[in-house]
XYZ file of C-alpha atoms in Angstrom:
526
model
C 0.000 0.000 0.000
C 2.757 2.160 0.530
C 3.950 1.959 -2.822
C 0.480 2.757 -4.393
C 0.005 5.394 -1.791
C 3.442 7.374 -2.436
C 2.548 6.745 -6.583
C -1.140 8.089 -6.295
C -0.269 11.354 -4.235
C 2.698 11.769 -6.299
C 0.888 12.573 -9.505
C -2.725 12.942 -8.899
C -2.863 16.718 -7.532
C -6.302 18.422 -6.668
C -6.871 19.840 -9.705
C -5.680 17.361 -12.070
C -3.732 19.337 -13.805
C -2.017 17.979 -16.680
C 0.995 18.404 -18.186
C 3.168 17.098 -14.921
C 6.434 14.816 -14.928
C 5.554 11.750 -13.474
C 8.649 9.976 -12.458
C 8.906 6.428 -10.405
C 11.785 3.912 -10.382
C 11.024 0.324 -10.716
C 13.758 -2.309 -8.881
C 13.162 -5.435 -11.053
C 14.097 -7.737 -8.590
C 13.896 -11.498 -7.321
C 11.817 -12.425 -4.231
C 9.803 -15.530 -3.171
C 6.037 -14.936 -3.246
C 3.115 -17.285 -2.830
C -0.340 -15.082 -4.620
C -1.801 -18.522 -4.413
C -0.296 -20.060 -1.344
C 2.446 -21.830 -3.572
C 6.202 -20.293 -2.768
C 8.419 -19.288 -5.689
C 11.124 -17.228 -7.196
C 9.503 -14.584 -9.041
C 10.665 -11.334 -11.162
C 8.656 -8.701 -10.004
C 9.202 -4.714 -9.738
C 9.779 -3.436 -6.458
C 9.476 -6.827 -5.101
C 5.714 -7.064 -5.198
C 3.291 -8.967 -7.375
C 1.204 -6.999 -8.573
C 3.272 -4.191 -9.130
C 1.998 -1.431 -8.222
C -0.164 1.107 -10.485
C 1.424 3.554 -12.066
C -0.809 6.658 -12.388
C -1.059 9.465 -14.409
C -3.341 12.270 -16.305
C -3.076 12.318 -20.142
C -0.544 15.023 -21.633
C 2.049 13.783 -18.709
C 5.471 12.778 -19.270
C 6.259 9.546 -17.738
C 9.789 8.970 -16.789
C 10.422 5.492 -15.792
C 13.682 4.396 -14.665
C 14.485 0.265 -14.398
C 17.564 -0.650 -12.300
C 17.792 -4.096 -13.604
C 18.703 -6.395 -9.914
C 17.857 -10.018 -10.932
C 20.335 -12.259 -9.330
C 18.417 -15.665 -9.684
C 20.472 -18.351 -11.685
C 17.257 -20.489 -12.487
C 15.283 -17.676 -14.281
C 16.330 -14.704 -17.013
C 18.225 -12.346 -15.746
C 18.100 -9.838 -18.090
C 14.880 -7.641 -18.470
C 13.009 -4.855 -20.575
C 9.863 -2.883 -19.651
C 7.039 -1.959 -22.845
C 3.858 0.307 -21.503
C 1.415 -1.897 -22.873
C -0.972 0.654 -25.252
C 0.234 3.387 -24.722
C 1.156 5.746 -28.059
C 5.111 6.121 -27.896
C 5.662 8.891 -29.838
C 7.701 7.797 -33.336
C 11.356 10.343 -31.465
C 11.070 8.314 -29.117
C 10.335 4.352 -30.432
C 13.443 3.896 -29.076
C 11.966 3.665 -25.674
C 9.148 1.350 -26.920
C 10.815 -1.429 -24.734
C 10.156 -4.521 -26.931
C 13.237 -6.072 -26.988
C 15.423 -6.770 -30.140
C 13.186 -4.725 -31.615
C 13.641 -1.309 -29.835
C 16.224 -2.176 -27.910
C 18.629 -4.939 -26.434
C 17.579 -5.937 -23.242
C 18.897 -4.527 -20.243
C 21.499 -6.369 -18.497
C 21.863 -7.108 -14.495
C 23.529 -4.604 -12.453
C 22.072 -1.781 -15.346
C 19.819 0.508 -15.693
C 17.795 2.265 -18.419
C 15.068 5.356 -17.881
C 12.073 5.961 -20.204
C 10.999 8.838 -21.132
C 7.946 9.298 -22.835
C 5.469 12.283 -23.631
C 1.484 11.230 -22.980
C 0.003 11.771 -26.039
C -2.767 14.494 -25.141
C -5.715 13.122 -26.314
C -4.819 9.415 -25.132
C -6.507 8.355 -21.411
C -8.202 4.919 -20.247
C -7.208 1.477 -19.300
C -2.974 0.282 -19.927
C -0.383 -2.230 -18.193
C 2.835 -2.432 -18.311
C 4.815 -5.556 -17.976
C 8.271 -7.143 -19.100
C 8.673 -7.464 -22.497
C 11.506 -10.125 -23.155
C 10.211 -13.029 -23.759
C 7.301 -15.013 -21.124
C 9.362 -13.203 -18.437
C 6.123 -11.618 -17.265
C 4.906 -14.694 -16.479
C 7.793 -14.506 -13.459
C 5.585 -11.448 -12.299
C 6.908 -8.330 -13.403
C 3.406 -6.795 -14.644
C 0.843 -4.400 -13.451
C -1.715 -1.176 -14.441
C -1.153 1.816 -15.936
C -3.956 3.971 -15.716
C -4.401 7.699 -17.241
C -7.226 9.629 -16.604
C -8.649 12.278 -18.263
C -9.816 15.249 -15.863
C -12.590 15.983 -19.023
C -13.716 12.264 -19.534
C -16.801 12.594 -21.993
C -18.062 9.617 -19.762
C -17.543 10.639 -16.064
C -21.687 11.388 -15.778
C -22.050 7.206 -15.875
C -20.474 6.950 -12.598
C -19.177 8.219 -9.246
C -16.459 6.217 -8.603
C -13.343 5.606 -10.429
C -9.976 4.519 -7.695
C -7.636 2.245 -7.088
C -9.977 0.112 -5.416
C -11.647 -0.798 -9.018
C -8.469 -1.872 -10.894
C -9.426 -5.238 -11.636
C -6.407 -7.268 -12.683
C -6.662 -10.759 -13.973
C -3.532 -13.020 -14.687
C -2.758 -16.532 -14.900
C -0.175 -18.087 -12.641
C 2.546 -20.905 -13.220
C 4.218 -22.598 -10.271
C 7.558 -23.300 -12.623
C 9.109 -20.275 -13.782
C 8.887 -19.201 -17.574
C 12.623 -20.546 -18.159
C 11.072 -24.511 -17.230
C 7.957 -23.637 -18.984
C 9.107 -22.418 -22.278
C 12.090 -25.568 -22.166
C 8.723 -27.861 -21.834
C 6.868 -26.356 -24.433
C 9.790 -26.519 -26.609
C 9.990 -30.055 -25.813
C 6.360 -30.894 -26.078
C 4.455 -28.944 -28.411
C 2.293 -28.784 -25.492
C 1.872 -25.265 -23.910
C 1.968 -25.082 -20.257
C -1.002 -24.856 -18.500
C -1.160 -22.502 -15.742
C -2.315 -23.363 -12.293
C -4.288 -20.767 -11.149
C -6.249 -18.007 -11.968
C -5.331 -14.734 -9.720
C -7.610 -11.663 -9.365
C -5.635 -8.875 -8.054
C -3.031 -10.933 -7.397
C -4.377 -13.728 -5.308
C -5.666 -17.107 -6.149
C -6.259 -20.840 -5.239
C -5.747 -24.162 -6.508
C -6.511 -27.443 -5.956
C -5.379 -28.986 -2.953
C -3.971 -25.379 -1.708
C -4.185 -23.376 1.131
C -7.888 -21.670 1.240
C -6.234 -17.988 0.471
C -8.886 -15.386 1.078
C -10.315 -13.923 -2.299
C -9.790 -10.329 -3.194
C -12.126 -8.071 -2.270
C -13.834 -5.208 -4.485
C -15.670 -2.711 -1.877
C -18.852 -0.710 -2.830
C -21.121 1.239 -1.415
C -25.018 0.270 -1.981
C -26.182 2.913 -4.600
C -23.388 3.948 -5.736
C -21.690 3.201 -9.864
C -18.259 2.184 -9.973
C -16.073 2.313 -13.237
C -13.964 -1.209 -13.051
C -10.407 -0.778 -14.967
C -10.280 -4.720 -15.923
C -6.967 -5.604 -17.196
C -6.193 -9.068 -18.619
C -2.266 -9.078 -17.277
C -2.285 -12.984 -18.519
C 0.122 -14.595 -20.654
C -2.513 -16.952 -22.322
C -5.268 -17.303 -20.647
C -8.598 -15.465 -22.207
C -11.154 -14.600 -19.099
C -15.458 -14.220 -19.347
C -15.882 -11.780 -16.646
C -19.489 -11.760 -15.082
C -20.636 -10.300 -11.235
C -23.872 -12.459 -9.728
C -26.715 -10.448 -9.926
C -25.460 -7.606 -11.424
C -25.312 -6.083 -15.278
C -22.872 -3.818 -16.498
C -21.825 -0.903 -19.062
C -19.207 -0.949 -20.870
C -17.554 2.717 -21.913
C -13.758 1.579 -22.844
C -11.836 -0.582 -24.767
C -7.971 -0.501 -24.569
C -8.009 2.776 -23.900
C -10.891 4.241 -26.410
C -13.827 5.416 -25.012
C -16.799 3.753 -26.412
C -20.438 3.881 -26.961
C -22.230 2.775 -23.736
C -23.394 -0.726 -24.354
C -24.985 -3.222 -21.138
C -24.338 -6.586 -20.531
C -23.885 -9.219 -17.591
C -20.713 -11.546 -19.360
C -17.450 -10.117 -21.481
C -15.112 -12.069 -22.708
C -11.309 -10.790 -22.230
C -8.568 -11.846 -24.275
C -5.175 -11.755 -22.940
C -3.414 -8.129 -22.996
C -7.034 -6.639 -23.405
C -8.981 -4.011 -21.215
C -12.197 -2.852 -20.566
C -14.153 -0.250 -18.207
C -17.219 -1.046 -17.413
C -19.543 0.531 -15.187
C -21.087 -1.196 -12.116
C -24.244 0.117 -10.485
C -24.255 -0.959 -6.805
C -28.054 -1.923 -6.279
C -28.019 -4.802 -5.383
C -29.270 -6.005 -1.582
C -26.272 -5.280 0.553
C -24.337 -8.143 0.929
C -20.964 -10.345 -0.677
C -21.812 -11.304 -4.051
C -19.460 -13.574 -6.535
C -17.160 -11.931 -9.476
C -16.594 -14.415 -11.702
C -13.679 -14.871 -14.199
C -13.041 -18.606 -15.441
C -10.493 -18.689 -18.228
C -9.807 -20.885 -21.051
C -6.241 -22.139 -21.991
C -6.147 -25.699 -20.688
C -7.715 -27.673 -18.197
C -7.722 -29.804 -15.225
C -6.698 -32.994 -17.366
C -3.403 -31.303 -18.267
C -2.560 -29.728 -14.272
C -4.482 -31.038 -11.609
C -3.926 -28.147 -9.994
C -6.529 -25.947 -12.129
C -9.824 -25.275 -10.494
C -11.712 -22.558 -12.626
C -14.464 -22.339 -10.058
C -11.077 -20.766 -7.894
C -11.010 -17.947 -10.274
C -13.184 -15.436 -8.647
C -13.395 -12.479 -6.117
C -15.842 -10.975 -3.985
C -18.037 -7.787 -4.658
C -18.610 -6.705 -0.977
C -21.128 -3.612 -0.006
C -20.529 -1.527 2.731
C -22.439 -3.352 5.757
C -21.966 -6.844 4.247
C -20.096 -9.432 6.499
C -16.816 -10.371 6.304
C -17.373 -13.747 4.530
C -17.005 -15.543 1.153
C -20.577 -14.833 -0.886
C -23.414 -18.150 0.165
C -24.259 -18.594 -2.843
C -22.805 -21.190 -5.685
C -19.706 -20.873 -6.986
C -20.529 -20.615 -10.953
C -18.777 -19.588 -13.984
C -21.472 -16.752 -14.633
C -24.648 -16.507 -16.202
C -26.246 -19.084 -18.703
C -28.803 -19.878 -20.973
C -31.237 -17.362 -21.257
C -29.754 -15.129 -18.372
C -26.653 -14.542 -20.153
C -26.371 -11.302 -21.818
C -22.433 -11.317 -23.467
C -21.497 -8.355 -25.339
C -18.448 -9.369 -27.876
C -16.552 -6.833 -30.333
C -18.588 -6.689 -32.860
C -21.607 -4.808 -30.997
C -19.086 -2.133 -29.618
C -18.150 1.321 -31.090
C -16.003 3.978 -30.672
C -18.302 7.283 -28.613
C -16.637 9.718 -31.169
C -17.171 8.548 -35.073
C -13.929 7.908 -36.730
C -14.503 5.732 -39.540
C -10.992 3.803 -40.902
C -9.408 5.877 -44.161
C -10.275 3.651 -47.308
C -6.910 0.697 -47.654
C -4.186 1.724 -49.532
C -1.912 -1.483 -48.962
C -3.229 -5.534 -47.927
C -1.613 -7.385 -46.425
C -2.264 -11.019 -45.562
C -1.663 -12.907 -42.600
C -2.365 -17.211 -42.522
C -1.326 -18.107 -39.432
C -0.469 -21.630 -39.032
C 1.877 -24.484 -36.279
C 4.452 -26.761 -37.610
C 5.886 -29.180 -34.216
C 8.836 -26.963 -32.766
C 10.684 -30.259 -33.278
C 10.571 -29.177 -37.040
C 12.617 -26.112 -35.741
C 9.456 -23.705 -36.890
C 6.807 -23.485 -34.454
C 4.026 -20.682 -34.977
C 4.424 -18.537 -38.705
C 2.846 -16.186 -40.022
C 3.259 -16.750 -43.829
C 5.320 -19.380 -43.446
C 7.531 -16.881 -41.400
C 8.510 -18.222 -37.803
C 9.435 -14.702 -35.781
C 13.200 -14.803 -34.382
C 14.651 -11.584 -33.532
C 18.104 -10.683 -34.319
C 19.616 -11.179 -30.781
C 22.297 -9.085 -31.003
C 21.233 -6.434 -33.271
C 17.328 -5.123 -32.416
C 15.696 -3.585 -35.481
C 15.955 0.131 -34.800
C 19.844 -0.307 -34.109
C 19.838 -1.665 -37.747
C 18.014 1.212 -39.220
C 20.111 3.567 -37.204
C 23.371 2.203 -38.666
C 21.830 1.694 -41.772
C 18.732 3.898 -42.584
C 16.832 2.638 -45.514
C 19.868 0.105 -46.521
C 18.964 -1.535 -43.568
C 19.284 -5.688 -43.793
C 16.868 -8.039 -42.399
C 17.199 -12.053 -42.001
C 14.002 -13.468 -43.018
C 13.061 -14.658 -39.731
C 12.677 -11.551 -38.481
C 9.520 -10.614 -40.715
C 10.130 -7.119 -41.025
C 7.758 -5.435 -43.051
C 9.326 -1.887 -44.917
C 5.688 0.431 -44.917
C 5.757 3.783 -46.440
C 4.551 6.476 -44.624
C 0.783 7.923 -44.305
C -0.617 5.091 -45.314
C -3.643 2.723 -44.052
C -2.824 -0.848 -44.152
C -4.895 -3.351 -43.990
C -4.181 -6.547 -42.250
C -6.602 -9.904 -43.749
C -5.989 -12.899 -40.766
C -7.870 -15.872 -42.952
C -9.864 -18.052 -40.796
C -7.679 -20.909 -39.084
C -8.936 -23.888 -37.626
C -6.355 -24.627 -35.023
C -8.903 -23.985 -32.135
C -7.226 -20.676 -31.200
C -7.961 -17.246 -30.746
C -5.096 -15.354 -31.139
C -5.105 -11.638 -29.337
C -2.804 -9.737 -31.842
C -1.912 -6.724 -30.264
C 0.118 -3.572 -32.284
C 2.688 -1.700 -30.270
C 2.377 1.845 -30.700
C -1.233 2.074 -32.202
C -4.817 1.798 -32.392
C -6.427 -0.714 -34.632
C -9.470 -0.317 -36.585
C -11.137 -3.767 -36.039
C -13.249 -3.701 -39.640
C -14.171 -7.687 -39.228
C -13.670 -8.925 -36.005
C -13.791 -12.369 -35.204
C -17.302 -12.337 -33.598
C -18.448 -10.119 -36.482
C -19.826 -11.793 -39.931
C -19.370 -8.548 -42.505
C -16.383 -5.784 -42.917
C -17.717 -2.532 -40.689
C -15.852 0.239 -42.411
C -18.912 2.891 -40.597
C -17.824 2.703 -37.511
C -15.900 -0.361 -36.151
C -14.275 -0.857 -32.553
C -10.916 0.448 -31.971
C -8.397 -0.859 -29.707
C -4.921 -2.257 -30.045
C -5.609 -6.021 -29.317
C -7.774 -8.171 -30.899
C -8.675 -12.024 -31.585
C -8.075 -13.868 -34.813
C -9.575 -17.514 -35.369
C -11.958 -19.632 -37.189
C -13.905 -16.866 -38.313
C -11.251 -14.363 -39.737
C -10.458 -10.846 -38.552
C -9.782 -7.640 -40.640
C -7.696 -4.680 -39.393
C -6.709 -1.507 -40.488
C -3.914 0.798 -39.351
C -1.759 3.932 -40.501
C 1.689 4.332 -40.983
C 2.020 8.060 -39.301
C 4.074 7.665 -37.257
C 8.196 6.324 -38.264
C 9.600 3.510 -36.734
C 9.435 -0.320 -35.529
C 6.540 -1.466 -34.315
C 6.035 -5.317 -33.327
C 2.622 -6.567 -34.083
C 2.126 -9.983 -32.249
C 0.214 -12.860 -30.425
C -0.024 -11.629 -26.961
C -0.302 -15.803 -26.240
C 3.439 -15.294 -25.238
C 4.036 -18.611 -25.682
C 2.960 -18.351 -29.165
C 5.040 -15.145 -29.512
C 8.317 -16.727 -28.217
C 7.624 -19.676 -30.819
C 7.233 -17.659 -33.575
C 3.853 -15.791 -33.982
C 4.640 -11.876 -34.996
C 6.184 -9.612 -37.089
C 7.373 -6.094 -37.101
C 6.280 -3.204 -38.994
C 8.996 -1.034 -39.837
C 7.598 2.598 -40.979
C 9.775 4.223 -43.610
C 13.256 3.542 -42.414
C 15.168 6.438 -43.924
C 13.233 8.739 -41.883
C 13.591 7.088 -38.784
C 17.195 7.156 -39.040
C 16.826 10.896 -39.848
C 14.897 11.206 -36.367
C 15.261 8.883 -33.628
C 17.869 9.970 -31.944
C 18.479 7.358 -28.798
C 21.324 8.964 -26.858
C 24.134 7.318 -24.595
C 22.505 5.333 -22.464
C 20.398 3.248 -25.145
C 23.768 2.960 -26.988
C 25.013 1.004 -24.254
C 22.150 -1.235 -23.721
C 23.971 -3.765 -26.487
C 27.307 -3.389 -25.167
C 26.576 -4.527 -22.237
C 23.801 -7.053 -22.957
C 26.245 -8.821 -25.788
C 29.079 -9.235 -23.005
C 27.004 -11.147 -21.072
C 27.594 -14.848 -20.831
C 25.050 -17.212 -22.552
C 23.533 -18.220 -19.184
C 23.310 -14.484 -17.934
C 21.133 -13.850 -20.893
């Protein structure tokens, strides 16, 4: 509490006036935590799991500085941090923090600050996490909020804190470094064993931790910040007794739409709004995911996946009645993409480039794993993208496996993902921009009038359509935020007119030394 405490009063003054440096250093460090009563080494920031929020108003500059203190031989001990959804500015990609892409990773016993300009019309629901890898499956993720002192929506509800960040994340007992070696040596993904809602959970045969606890007041609306923080796992959130409006999506405000189910992909976010008239009492919030099941880790109990909505007067107990997944049959009222839309019209400019994406597995035995276009995604390890097109500008060389894709600039692209039948969803998710969603995956016809935007989506059996522009210079990875499916392969990066990024990013001394140092390491230190 502390943390959030000195965080909150740090950059949320009276008047929420914007245009303030908000500055915070995150410790990435190991520590042995139990969220679900199970001990293990974890990478977290500041030694807690969550981390704690990071808050701001839009038009702030955020200056973020990691000090990179992972000692722990069993896990990665190098580290990078991306602020998931929020608009980098193309100066300064090179703090995007997707590693080997924007920059080498940072390397233990370094440092590396972040600083990035808000963009000023930018506000809602964001995370930020590690971006090397499935590190953040060790723990090192957590919210970024940015409100807007003028939100368009603030009328639909009286409460907006940091009591109503709902975070959602699945939880592995083996670190990512065992995981990822036994998906590698499988084909199998690991399944996680437990659900966590703010950052506690159960499984089965665990201790009986106590669920988190939302607290309300009887008559009162609450706007809930939920963030799926999960490395696979997609969530259908649902309160008993209670409906809900959504007015976000990943950070655009939308048209209010009600509902009593939503389905979450992983690195997705929603606001809804929560109207607290119910009797007063504990009622069940409700989150099962998908991504495996108790036949592949006993220790999986989706009925575990849950909080407690608690009024002001309730008792201090667990909720009497059943412990379900959420509504059914002709109770359930799910709202999926392709009712939602944007509050403020902004159609998607007509295409000017397609591109297509079949997405596809081939056994990582074969040495291929995920592709995209019979690509398989591999970084260049020593040399990230935008060092490349530093050097190199528009001569700039790229190995085939790292599915870089040279885009003009001001242009809208348009992204086709074919249907697949592999039984996934996959939540693409573009760093550094909004999506037009023309055809989402729940949708049956292209929406070019006025289609969700957001910056992570599904793709699956029914095909998705996208649309972006190339405004802004730079390299932007556009990729599975299944992180398994990431590390074996599924993504690409979309490299925005290379000549003028070498004419403008300009990364300065301590980026420079971010490969340096990383490239000295020894094998096992990276």
């Amino acid at each position: 509490m502390k943390n959030f405490l000195y965080l909150l009063s740090a950059v949320l003054p009276a008047a929420f006036v914007s245009g303030n440096t908000v500055s915070t250093t995150i410790n990435v460090v190991n520590r042995n935590l139990a969220p679900d009563g199970f001990t293990r080494s974890t990478v977290v920031a500041n030694g807690q799991f969550p981390a704690a929020p990071i808050i701001a108003n839009k038009g702030d500059r955020l200056v973020i500085t990691v000090n990179n203190r992972l000692t722990d031989p069993t896990m990665r001990r190098v580290t990078s941090l991306n602020l998931d959804g929020v608009f980098v500015q193309a100066p300064e990609n090179f703090d995007e923090g997707q590693a080997f892409v924007a920059q080498c990773p940072i390397a233990p016993g370094h440092s590396f600050t972040q600083d990035v300009q808000l963009d000023p019309n930018q506000a809602g629901t964001f995370w930020y996490h590690s971006q090397l890898s499935v590190q953040y499956v060790d723990g090192f993720r957590g919210p970024l909020i940015i409100y807007d002192p003028e939100d368009p929506q603030k009328h639909l509800y009286d409460v907006d804190d940091l009591n109503t960040i709902i975070q959602l994340a699945d939880w592995w007992h083996n670190s990512s470094v065992d995981s990822l070696a036994f998906f590698a040596a499988h084909d199998m993904i690991p399944v996680a064993d437990t659900g966590l809602i703010n950052g506690v959970g159960r499984f089965n045969g665990g201790p009986a931790i106590p669920f988190a606890v939302v607290n309300v007041v009887q008559h009162r609306r609450y706007r809930l910040r939920i963030i799926n923080e999960s490395a696979r796992a997609a969530y259908n959130f649902s309160i008993d007794s209670h409906n809900f409006t959504i007015i976000e999506t990943d950070g655009v405000n939308t048209n209010p739409i009600s509902g009593n189910q939503i389905p979450i992909l992983a690195g997705q976010r929603y606001s809804v709004v929560v109207n607290a008239n119910q009797p007063v009492g504990n009622y069940w919030i409700n989150a099962p995911f998908s991504g495996g099941n108790a036949a592949s880790n006993p220790n999986q109990n989706l009925t575990f996946s849950r909080a407690i909505l608690r009024y002001s007067g309730a008792p201090n107990r667990d909720p009497t009645t059943p412990r379900t997944e959420g509504p059914t049959g002709s109770a359930l009222h799910q709202v999926v993409e392709a009712q939602i839309s944007p509050l403020v019209h902004n159609p998607p400019p007509p295409a000017d480039i397609q591109l297509v994406f079949s997405v596809a597995f081939t056994p990582l035995q074969n040495g291929t794993g995920w592709r995209i276009n019979n690509i398989s995604y591999q970084p260049d390890r020593q040399n990230p993208t935008l060092l490349k097109v530093i050097q190199n500008g528009a001569e700039a060389q790229f190995n085939v496996s790292e599915h870089t894709i040279v885009l003009p600039q001001h242009k809208t692209v348009e992204v086709v993902f074919p249907s697949n039948d592999d039984d996934e969803l996959h939540p693409f998710h573009m760093h550094g921009m909004n999506l037009w969603v023309v055809k989402p995956d729940s949708g049956t016809v292209n929406n070019t009038v006025n289609p969700i935007i957001r910056d992570t989506t599904g793709s699956g059996a029914a095909g998705t359509v996208v649309r972006f522009r190339t405004d802004k210079v730079g390299a932007w990875i556009y990729h599975c935020h299944i992180m398994w499916h990431m590390a074996a392969g599924l993504g690409s990066v979309m490299l925005v007119d290379p000549a003028v990024t070498q004419a403008t990013v300009r990364p300065g001394v301590q980026w420079d030394g971010l490969c340096p140092a990383y490239n000295a390491l020894p094998a096992d230190e990276q």
